[in-house]
CSV table of C-alpha atoms in Angstrom, one decimal:
chain,number,residue,atom,x,y,z
A,1,MET,CA,13.0,-15.6,2.7
A,2,ILE,CA,11.3,-18.0,5.0
A,3,GLY,CA,13.1,-21.4,4.9
A,4,ALA,CA,12.2,-23.5,1.9
A,5,GLU,CA,10.3,-26.7,2.6
A,6,PRO,CA,11.8,-30.0,1.5
A,7,LEU,CA,10.5,-31.5,-1.7
A,8,SER,CA,9.4,-35.0,-2.4
A,9,GLU,CA,11.1,-37.0,-5.2
A,10,GLU,CA,8.1,-36.4,-7.4
A,11,GLU,CA,8.0,-32.7,-6.6
A,12,ALA,CA,11.7,-32.4,-7.3
A,13,HIS,CA,11.2,-34.1,-10.7
A,14,THR,CA,8.4,-31.7,-11.9
A,15,TRP,CA,9.7,-28.6,-10.1
A,16,GLN,CA,9.6,-25.4,-12.1
A,17,GLU,CA,11.4,-22.1,-11.5
A,18,GLY,CA,9.3,-19.6,-9.6
A,19,TRP,CA,7.3,-22.3,-7.7
A,20,VAL,CA,7.3,-22.2,-3.9
A,21,LYS,CA,6.2,-24.9,-1.4
A,22,TYR,CA,4.3,-23.7,1.6
A,23,HIS,CA,2.5,-26.0,4.2
A,24,ASP,CA,3.0,-29.0,1.8
A,25,THR,CA,1.3,-27.1,-1.0
A,26,ILE,CA,2.9,-25.9,-4.3
A,27,TYR,CA,2.2,-22.3,-5.5
A,28,GLU,CA,3.3,-20.1,-8.3
A,29,TYR,CA,3.0,-16.3,-8.7
A,30,ASN,CA,-0.3,-15.2,-10.2
A,31,GLU,CA,0.8,-13.4,-13.4
A,32,ASP,CA,-2.7,-12.0,-13.9
A,33,ILE,CA,-2.5,-9.9,-10.8
A,34,MET,CA,-1.9,-6.1,-11.1
A,35,THR,CA,-0.2,-4.5,-8.1
A,36,PHE,CA,0.0,-0.7,-7.5
A,37,LEU,CA,1.8,1.2,-4.8
A,38,VAL,CA,-0.1,4.3,-3.5
A,39,MET,CA,1.9,6.7,-1.4
A,40,GLY,CA,0.7,9.6,0.7
A,41,ILE,CA,3.6,12.1,0.9
A,42,ASP,CA,4.0,14.3,3.9
A,43,LYS,CA,3.9,17.6,1.9
A,44,ASP,CA,1.2,20.2,1.9
A,45,SER,CA,2.0,21.7,-1.5
A,46,ASN,CA,2.3,20.8,-5.2
A,47,ALA,CA,4.7,18.1,-6.2
A,48,VAL,CA,7.9,19.9,-7.2
A,49,LYS,CA,11.5,18.7,-7.8
A,50,ALA,CA,13.6,18.9,-4.7
A,51,ALA,CA,17.4,19.1,-4.3
A,52,GLU,CA,19.1,15.7,-3.9
A,53,GLY,CA,19.4,14.6,-0.3
A,54,ILE,CA,16.7,14.0,2.1
A,55,ASP,CA,14.1,16.6,1.1
A,56,GLY,CA,11.9,14.5,-1.1
A,57,GLY,CA,9.2,14.1,1.6
A,58,GLN,CA,8.4,11.0,3.7
A,59,ALA,CA,5.8,8.4,2.6
A,60,ASP,CA,3.6,8.7,5.6
A,61,ALA,CA,0.9,6.4,4.0
A,62,LEU,CA,1.8,3.3,2.0
A,63,PHE,CA,-0.7,1.0,0.5
A,64,LEU,CA,-0.5,-1.8,-2.0
A,65,VAL,CA,-3.6,-2.0,-4.2
A,66,VAL,CA,-4.0,-5.5,-5.6
A,67,ILE,CA,-6.3,-6.1,-8.6
A,68,ASN,CA,-7.1,-9.7,-9.4
A,69,PRO,CA,-9.1,-10.2,-12.6
A,70,GLN,CA,-9.5,-14.0,-11.9
A,71,ASP,CA,-11.7,-13.7,-8.9
A,72,LYS,CA,-12.6,-10.0,-9.6
A,73,SER,CA,-11.4,-8.7,-6.3
A,74,ILE,CA,-9.6,-5.6,-5.0
A,75,LYS,CA,-7.4,-6.1,-2.0
A,76,ILE,CA,-5.4,-3.5,-0.1
A,77,ILE,CA,-2.4,-4.0,2.1
A,78,GLY,CA,-1.6,-1.2,4.5
A,79,ILE,CA,2.1,-0.9,5.4
A,80,ASN,CA,3.1,0.8,8.7
A,81,ARG,CA,5.2,3.8,7.9
A,82,ASN,CA,7.6,2.7,10.7
A,83,THR,CA,8.2,-0.7,9.2
A,84,MET,CA,11.9,-1.5,9.6
A,85,THR,CA,13.4,-2.7,6.3
A,86,ASP,CA,16.4,-2.1,4.0
A,87,ILE,CA,16.7,1.5,2.9
A,88,ASP,CA,19.2,2.8,0.3
A,89,LEU,CA,21.0,6.0,1.4
A,90,TYR,CA,22.2,8.6,-1.2
A,91,ASP,CA,24.3,11.7,-0.8
A,92,GLU,CA,23.5,15.3,-2.0
A,93,GLU,CA,24.7,14.4,-5.5
A,94,GLY,CA,22.4,11.4,-5.7
A,95,ALA,CA,25.3,8.9,-5.4
A,96,TYR,CA,24.5,5.7,-3.5
A,97,ILE,CA,26.2,5.5,-0.1
A,98,THR,CA,25.0,2.3,1.6
A,99,THR,CA,22.0,0.3,2.6
A,100,THR,CA,20.8,0.3,6.2
A,101,LYS,CA,17.8,-0.7,8.3
A,102,ALA,CA,15.4,2.2,8.8
A,103,GLN,CA,11.7,3.1,8.8
A,104,ILE,CA,10.3,2.4,5.3
A,105,ALA,CA,8.7,5.8,5.0
A,106,VAL,CA,12.0,7.7,4.9
A,107,GLN,CA,13.0,6.0,1.6
A,108,HIS,CA,11.0,8.5,-0.5
A,109,GLY,CA,12.8,11.4,1.1
A,110,PHE,CA,16.0,10.5,-0.8
A,111,GLY,CA,16.1,11.6,-4.4
A,112,ASP,CA,14.4,14.5,-6.1
A,113,GLY,CA,10.9,14.1,-4.6
A,114,MET,CA,9.5,13.1,-8.0
A,115,GLU,CA,10.0,10.0,-10.1
A,116,GLU,CA,13.4,9.2,-8.6
A,117,SER,CA,12.0,9.2,-5.1
A,118,CYS,CA,9.0,7.0,-6.2
A,119,GLU,CA,11.3,4.5,-7.8
A,120,TYR,CA,13.4,4.3,-4.6
A,121,GLN,CA,10.2,3.7,-2.6
A,122,ARG,CA,8.9,1.2,-5.0
A,123,LYS,CA,12.1,-0.8,-4.7
A,124,ALA,CA,12.0,-0.7,-0.8
A,125,VAL,CA,8.4,-2.0,-0.8
A,126,ALA,CA,9.1,-4.6,-3.4
A,127,ASN,CA,12.1,-5.9,-1.4
A,128,LEU,CA,10.0,-6.0,1.8
A,129,PHE,CA,7.6,-8.3,0.0
A,130,TYR,CA,10.3,-10.6,-1.3
A,131,GLY,CA,10.8,-9.1,-4.7
A,132,LEU,CA,7.1,-8.6,-5.5
A,133,PRO,CA,6.4,-7.0,-8.9
A,134,ILE,CA,4.8,-3.6,-8.6
A,135,HIS,CA,3.2,-2.5,-11.8
A,136,GLY,CA,2.6,1.2,-11.1
A,137,TYR,CA,2.7,3.8,-8.5
A,138,ALA,CA,1.0,7.1,-7.5
A,139,ALA,CA,2.6,9.4,-4.9
A,140,VAL,CA,0.0,11.9,-3.7
A,141,ASN,CA,0.9,14.9,-1.5
A,142,MET,CA,-1.3,15.1,1.6
A,143,SER,CA,-2.6,18.5,0.3
A,144,ALA,CA,-4.7,16.6,-2.2
A,145,ILE,CA,-6.8,14.7,0.3
A,146,SER,CA,-9.6,17.2,0.5
A,147,ALA,CA,-10.1,17.2,-3.3
A,148,ILE,CA,-10.0,13.4,-3.5
A,149,ASN,CA,-12.5,13.1,-0.7
A,150,ASP,CA,-14.9,15.7,-2.0
A,151,ALA,CA,-14.9,14.2,-5.5
A,152,VAL,CA,-17.0,11.3,-4.2
A,153,GLY,CA,-19.2,13.3,-2.0
A,154,GLY,CA,-17.2,12.9,1.3
A,155,ILE,CA,-17.0,9.9,3.5
A,156,LYS,CA,-18.9,9.0,6.7
A,157,VAL,CA,-16.9,7.6,9.6
A,158,THR,CA,-17.2,6.7,13.2
A,159,VAL,CA,-14.3,8.5,14.9
A,160,LEU,CA,-11.9,5.9,16.2
A,161,GLU,CA,-10.0,8.0,18.8
A,162,ASP,CA,-10.3,11.3,20.5
A,163,MET,CA,-9.1,13.9,18.0
A,164,THR,CA,-10.7,17.0,19.5
A,165,ALA,CA,-7.2,18.6,19.5
A,166,VAL,CA,-7.6,19.2,15.8
A,167,ASP,CA,-11.4,19.4,15.5
A,168,PRO,CA,-14.0,19.7,18.2
A,169,ASP,CA,-16.4,17.4,16.2
A,170,PHE,CA,-13.8,14.5,16.3
A,171,VAL,CA,-15.1,13.0,19.5
A,172,GLU,CA,-14.3,9.3,19.9
A,173,GLY,CA,-17.4,7.3,18.8
A,174,SER,CA,-19.2,10.1,17.1
A,175,GLN,CA,-20.5,9.9,13.5
A,176,VAL,CA,-18.9,12.4,11.2
A,177,HIS,CA,-19.4,13.1,7.5
A,178,LEU,CA,-15.9,14.2,6.3
A,179,ILE,CA,-15.9,17.1,3.9
A,180,GLY,CA,-12.9,19.3,2.8
A,181,GLU,CA,-10.3,19.9,5.5
A,182,ASP,CA,-12.0,17.5,7.9
A,183,ALA,CA,-10.9,14.6,5.7
A,184,PHE,CA,-7.3,16.0,5.5
A,185,TRP,CA,-7.0,16.1,9.3
A,186,TYR,CA,-8.7,12.7,9.9
A,187,VAL,CA,-6.3,10.9,7.5
A,188,LYS,CA,-3.1,12.8,8.3
A,189,TYR,CA,-3.1,13.8,11.9
A,190,ARG,CA,-1.2,11.9,14.6
A,191,ASP,CA,0.2,13.0,18.0
A,192,ILE,CA,3.9,12.3,17.7
A,193,ASP,CA,4.2,12.5,21.5
A,194,THR,CA,1.9,9.5,21.9
A,195,PHE,CA,3.5,6.1,21.5
A,196,GLY,CA,2.0,4.0,18.7
A,197,SER,CA,0.3,7.1,17.0
A,198,ALA,CA,1.4,5.8,13.6
A,199,ASP,CA,-0.4,2.5,14.3
A,200,MET,CA,-3.6,4.4,15.3
A,201,ARG,CA,-3.4,6.6,12.2
A,202,LEU,CA,-3.1,3.5,10.0
A,203,GLU,CA,-6.3,2.2,11.5
A,204,ARG,CA,-8.0,5.4,10.6
A,205,GLN,CA,-6.6,5.3,7.1
A,206,GLU,CA,-7.8,1.8,6.7
A,207,GLN,CA,-11.3,2.8,7.9
A,208,TYR,CA,-11.3,5.8,5.6
A,209,LEU,CA,-10.1,3.8,2.5
A,210,ASN,CA,-12.8,1.2,3.1
A,211,GLY,CA,-15.4,3.9,2.9
A,212,PHE,CA,-13.7,5.8,0.1
A,213,ILE,CA,-13.3,2.8,-2.3
A,214,LYS,CA,-17.0,1.9,-1.9
A,215,ALA,CA,-18.0,5.5,-2.5
A,216,ALA,CA,-15.6,5.8,-5.5
A,217,LYS,CA,-17.0,2.6,-7.0
A,218,ARG,CA,-20.6,4.0,-6.8
A,219,ALA,CA,-19.5,7.3,-8.3
A,220,VAL,CA,-17.7,5.7,-11.2
A,221,LYS,CA,-20.7,3.5,-12.0
A,222,LYS,CA,-22.8,6.6,-12.3
A,223,ASP,CA,-20.2,8.7,-14.2
A,224,ILE,CA,-16.8,7.5,-15.4
A,225,SER,CA,-15.7,11.1,-15.9
A,226,VAL,CA,-15.3,11.3,-12.1
A,227,VAL,CA,-11.9,9.6,-12.6
A,228,LEU,CA,-11.0,12.0,-15.4
A,229,ASN,CA,-11.9,15.1,-13.4
A,230,LEU,CA,-10.2,13.9,-10.3
A,231,TYR,CA,-6.9,12.9,-12.0
A,232,ARG,CA,-6.7,16.3,-13.6
A,233,ALA,CA,-7.6,18.1,-10.3
A,234,ILE,CA,-4.8,16.5,-8.4
A,235,SER,CA,-2.2,16.2,-11.2
A,236,GLN,CA,-0.1,19.0,-9.7
A,237,GLN,CA,0.0,17.3,-6.4
A,238,MET,CA,0.7,13.8,-7.7
A,239,VAL,CA,3.6,11.9,-9.2
A,240,THR,CA,2.6,8.7,-11.0
A,241,ASP,CA,3.6,6.4,-13.8
A,242,ILE,CA,0.0,5.6,-14.5
A,243,SER,CA,-1.4,7.6,-17.4
A,244,LEU,CA,-4.8,9.3,-17.5
A,245,ASP,CA,-6.0,6.7,-20.0
A,246,GLU,CA,-4.8,3.9,-17.9
A,247,ALA,CA,-6.4,5.3,-14.8
A,248,VAL,CA,-9.8,5.6,-16.5
A,249,TYR,CA,-9.5,2.1,-17.9
A,250,LEU,CA,-8.6,0.5,-14.6
A,251,ALA,CA,-11.4,2.4,-12.8
A,252,SER,CA,-13.9,1.1,-15.4
A,253,ILE,CA,-13.0,-2.5,-15.1
A,254,VAL,CA,-12.8,-2.6,-11.2
A,255,SER,CA,-16.0,-0.8,-10.6
A,256,ASP,CA,-17.8,-4.2,-10.4
A,257,TYR,CA,-15.0,-6.0,-8.5
A,258,ARG,CA,-15.5,-7.2,-5.0
A,259,PHE,CA,-14.2,-5.1,-2.1
A,260,ASP,CA,-15.3,-5.4,1.5
A,261,GLU,CA,-13.7,-5.3,5.0
A,262,ASP,CA,-12.1,-8.7,4.4
A,263,CYS,CA,-10.2,-7.3,1.5
A,264,PHE,CA,-8.1,-5.0,3.6
A,265,HIS,CA,-5.0,-6.2,5.4
A,266,THR,CA,-2.3,-4.7,7.5
A,267,LEU,CA,1.0,-6.3,8.5
A,268,ASP,CA,1.1,-8.2,11.8
A,269,GLY,CA,4.0,-7.2,14.0
A,270,GLU,CA,5.2,-5.1,16.9
A,271,THR,CA,6.0,-1.5,17.5
A,272,VAL,CA,8.8,-0.7,19.8
A,273,MET,CA,10.7,2.4,20.8
A,274,GLY,CA,14.1,2.7,19.1
A,275,GLU,CA,16.9,5.0,20.1
A,276,GLN,CA,15.0,8.0,18.7
A,277,PHE,CA,11.9,7.0,16.9
A,278,GLU,CA,9.3,4.2,16.9
A,279,GLU,CA,10.2,1.0,15.0
A,280,PHE,CA,7.7,-1.5,13.6
A,281,TYR,CA,8.9,-5.1,13.1
A,282,PRO,CA,6.6,-7.2,11.0
A,283,ASN,CA,6.0,-10.9,11.8
A,284,GLU,CA,7.9,-12.6,9.0
A,285,ASP,CA,5.8,-15.7,9.1
A,286,ALA,CA,2.6,-13.7,8.9
A,287,LEU,CA,4.0,-11.6,6.1
A,288,TYR,CA,5.0,-14.6,4.1
A,289,GLU,CA,1.6,-16.2,4.5
A,290,LEU,CA,-0.1,-12.9,3.4
A,291,ILE,CA,2.1,-12.8,0.3
A,292,ILE,CA,1.2,-16.5,-0.6
A,293,ASN,CA,-2.5,-16.0,0.0
A,294,THR,CA,-2.7,-12.7,-1.9
A,295,PHE,CA,-0.2,-13.0,-4.9
A,296,TYR,CA,0.1,-16.8,-5.5
A,297,LYS,CA,-2.1,-19.5,-6.9
A,298,GLU,CA,-2.1,-23.2,-6.0
A,299,ILE,CA,-0.6,-25.8,-8.4
A,300,ASN,CA,-2.4,-29.2,-8.6
A,301,GLU,CA,-0.6,-32.5,-8.5
A,302,ASP,CA,-0.3,-32.4,-12.4
A,303,GLY,CA,1.7,-29.2,-12.2
A,304,ILE,CA,-1.2,-27.1,-13.5
A,305,SER,CA,-2.7,-24.0,-11.7
A,306,TYR,CA,-6.2,-24.7,-10.3
A,307,ASN,CA,-7.3,-21.5,-12.1
A,308,GLU,CA,-6.3,-23.1,-15.4
A,309,SER,CA,-7.5,-26.7,-14.8
């Protein structure tokens, strides 16, 4: 963790476990926040159990969805799939081997491709965020993108880069209404021969999610059964510890929550070429500040959260 700041005598006297001091201000974790990990798995099929090893599928898209009932906001943090962090390695029998630095997306590949892989990925993301609690997860195979997109009537985007290699309509700067397979390719495609292609894809995914969440909120306000129907439609392509009832409930309460472009964040950092693959190194100071600003609340001089005073 970023080095702890020194405490004054008064602060040391009133200090409580779980508090942190950052830029001369005391914070504590906001227990009211709910954080969910959404994973896009690089598989174009239904979610099925795989043999132990490395066949669980990589998490090519990783997003933390942060729901804050205090200020009624939804925030999303996009995580570069090449973020270098601690990854646990397992053998073909599922036995732990060692922990090494590697791209965070590969963690899901270990395990059975189902709940086991999701728990491995949840641990890796939580550790990257200094032990952040993650209350639930949904790992969705990329094959479900079209169904998810069409459930809200499709999404309009301005194409961010030339993608005519996969669709002649994907001319940089053109306006496109994504329907069906168009959404699949726009969200998933990257040219692995182009340096920084994962970074560019993450920008498209951020753009897409901004549009999708707004469209989903409108759809849910009109008819809450949209969530019910979508959950059932993609259930064969999804692994989640969020029940159908929980999903419907969460959708109903957040439909009025604030979400705009300022609510979407990606990690600051640098992509470099490793020995074989690209490696993204997050700026630790910027990451720590993002964690404080998103998941913590300020404590006043009386030791009480400003949200409670």
